[in-house]
Coordinates of C-alpha atoms in Angstrom, one line a residue:
M1 CA -17.7 -16.7 33.8
G2 CA -18.8 -19.2 31.2
Q3 CA -20.4 -16.5 29.0
D4 CA -17.2 -14.4 29.2
R5 CA -15.1 -17.4 28.1
T6 CA -17.5 -18.1 25.2
R7 CA -17.3 -14.5 24.1
A8 CA -13.5 -14.5 24.3
V9 CA -13.3 -17.6 22.1
G10 CA -15.8 -16.1 19.7
D11 CA -13.8 -12.8 19.5
T12 CA -10.6 -14.7 18.9
D13 CA -12.2 -16.7 16.1
L14 CA -13.7 -13.5 14.6
E15 CA -10.2 -11.8 14.6
K16 CA -8.8 -14.9 12.9
Y17 CA -11.4 -14.7 10.2
R18 CA -11.0 -11.0 9.7
A19 CA -7.2 -11.4 9.4
R20 CA -7.5 -14.4 7.1
Y21 CA -10.0 -12.9 4.7
G22 CA -8.5 -9.4 4.8
L23 CA -5.2 -10.8 3.8
M24 CA -6.8 -12.9 1.1
A25 CA -8.6 -9.8 -0.3
V26 CA -5.3 -7.9 -0.4
V27 CA -3.4 -10.8 -2.1
I28 CA -6.2 -11.3 -4.7
S29 CA -6.3 -7.5 -5.4
N30 CA -2.6 -7.4 -5.8
C31 CA -2.7 -10.3 -8.2
A32 CA -5.5 -8.6 -10.2
I33 CA -3.4 -5.4 -10.4
A34 CA -0.4 -7.4 -11.5
A35 CA -2.4 -9.3 -14.2
V36 CA -3.8 -6.0 -15.6
A37 CA -0.3 -4.5 -15.7
I38 CA 1.1 -7.6 -17.4
F39 CA -1.7 -7.5 -19.9
G40 CA -1.2 -3.8 -20.5
V41 CA 2.5 -4.2 -21.1
W42 CA 1.9 -7.1 -23.4
R43 CA -0.6 -5.1 -25.5
L44 CA 1.6 -2.0 -25.8
D45 CA 4.2 -3.7 -28.1
G46 CA 7.3 -2.0 -26.9
D47 CA 6.3 1.7 -26.2
K48 CA 8.8 2.1 -23.4
A49 CA 7.4 5.4 -22.0
V50 CA 3.9 4.0 -21.6
I51 CA 5.2 0.7 -20.2
V52 CA 7.2 2.6 -17.5
G53 CA 4.0 4.5 -16.6
V54 CA 1.9 1.3 -16.4
L55 CA 4.4 -0.5 -14.3
T56 CA 4.9 2.5 -12.0
A57 CA 1.1 2.8 -11.5
A58 CA 0.8 -0.9 -10.8
F59 CA 3.7 -0.8 -8.3
T60 CA 2.1 2.2 -6.6
A61 CA -1.3 0.5 -6.4
V62 CA 0.2 -2.8 -5.0
S63 CA 2.3 -1.0 -2.4
G64 CA -0.5 1.3 -1.4
M65 CA -2.9 -1.5 -0.9
T66 CA -0.5 -3.6 1.1
T67 CA 0.6 -0.7 3.3
A68 CA -2.9 0.3 4.0
Y69 CA -3.9 -3.2 5.0
L70 CA -0.9 -3.6 7.3
G71 CA -1.4 -0.2 8.8
I72 CA -5.1 -0.7 9.5
K73 CA -4.4 -4.2 11.0
A74 CA -1.7 -2.8 13.3
V75 CA -3.9 0.0 14.6
S76 CA -6.8 -2.5 15.0
N77 CA -4.6 -4.9 17.0
T78 CA -3.3 -2.1 19.2
A79 CA -6.7 -0.7 19.9
R80 CA -8.0 -4.1 20.7
S81 CA -5.2 -4.9 23.1
I82 CA -5.7 -1.5 24.9
A83 CA -9.5 -2.1 25.1
L84 CA -8.9 -5.6 26.6
G85 CA -6.5 -4.2 29.2
D86 CA -3.4 -5.8 27.7
G87 CA -1.6 -2.5 27.0
P88 CA 1.7 -1.5 28.5
A89 CA 0.1 0.4 31.3
R90 CA -1.5 -2.8 32.6
R91 CA 1.6 -4.8 32.3
S92 CA 3.6 -2.6 34.6
K93 CA 3.3 -3.5 38.3
E94 CA 0.7 -1.4 40.0
P95 CA 1.6 -0.1 43.5
D96 CA 0.0 -1.9 46.5
P97 CA -2.6 0.4 48.0
A98 CA -1.9 -1.0 51.5
A99 CA 1.8 -0.1 51.4
P100 CA 2.8 3.2 53.0
P101 CA 3.8 5.9 50.5
V102 CA 7.5 6.5 49.9
P103 CA 8.6 9.9 51.2
P104 CA 10.2 12.2 48.7
A105 CA 14.0 12.5 48.7
P106 CA 15.4 15.6 50.4
P107 CA 16.7 18.4 48.2
A108 CA 20.4 18.1 47.2
Q109 CA 22.9 20.3 49.1
R110 CA 24.9 22.9 47.1
A111 CA 28.6 22.9 47.5
P112 CA 30.1 26.4 48.4

């Protein structure tokens, strides 16, 4: 039992580190994309068509990066909870194997 508890604590710490550094990587990447977009807009000196393209590309990159991280994190958390037995099927009350089975209801009578 002691080894299982140590492993559970280690897994919890590992998940915290993964979440923390994954989020940090996404935030730093988004800041880098925003900095490059700002620098590009600054250097274009008012060419509105190109500025719109640069800002659109930057917004697409930031939203794609953030959405991918959140999606992967959600799937990872769901898979982990299912693997550990914390899924919805485990939460429902399982029938007692010693209890007698409930007989099925008789078929309904038709009215003439």
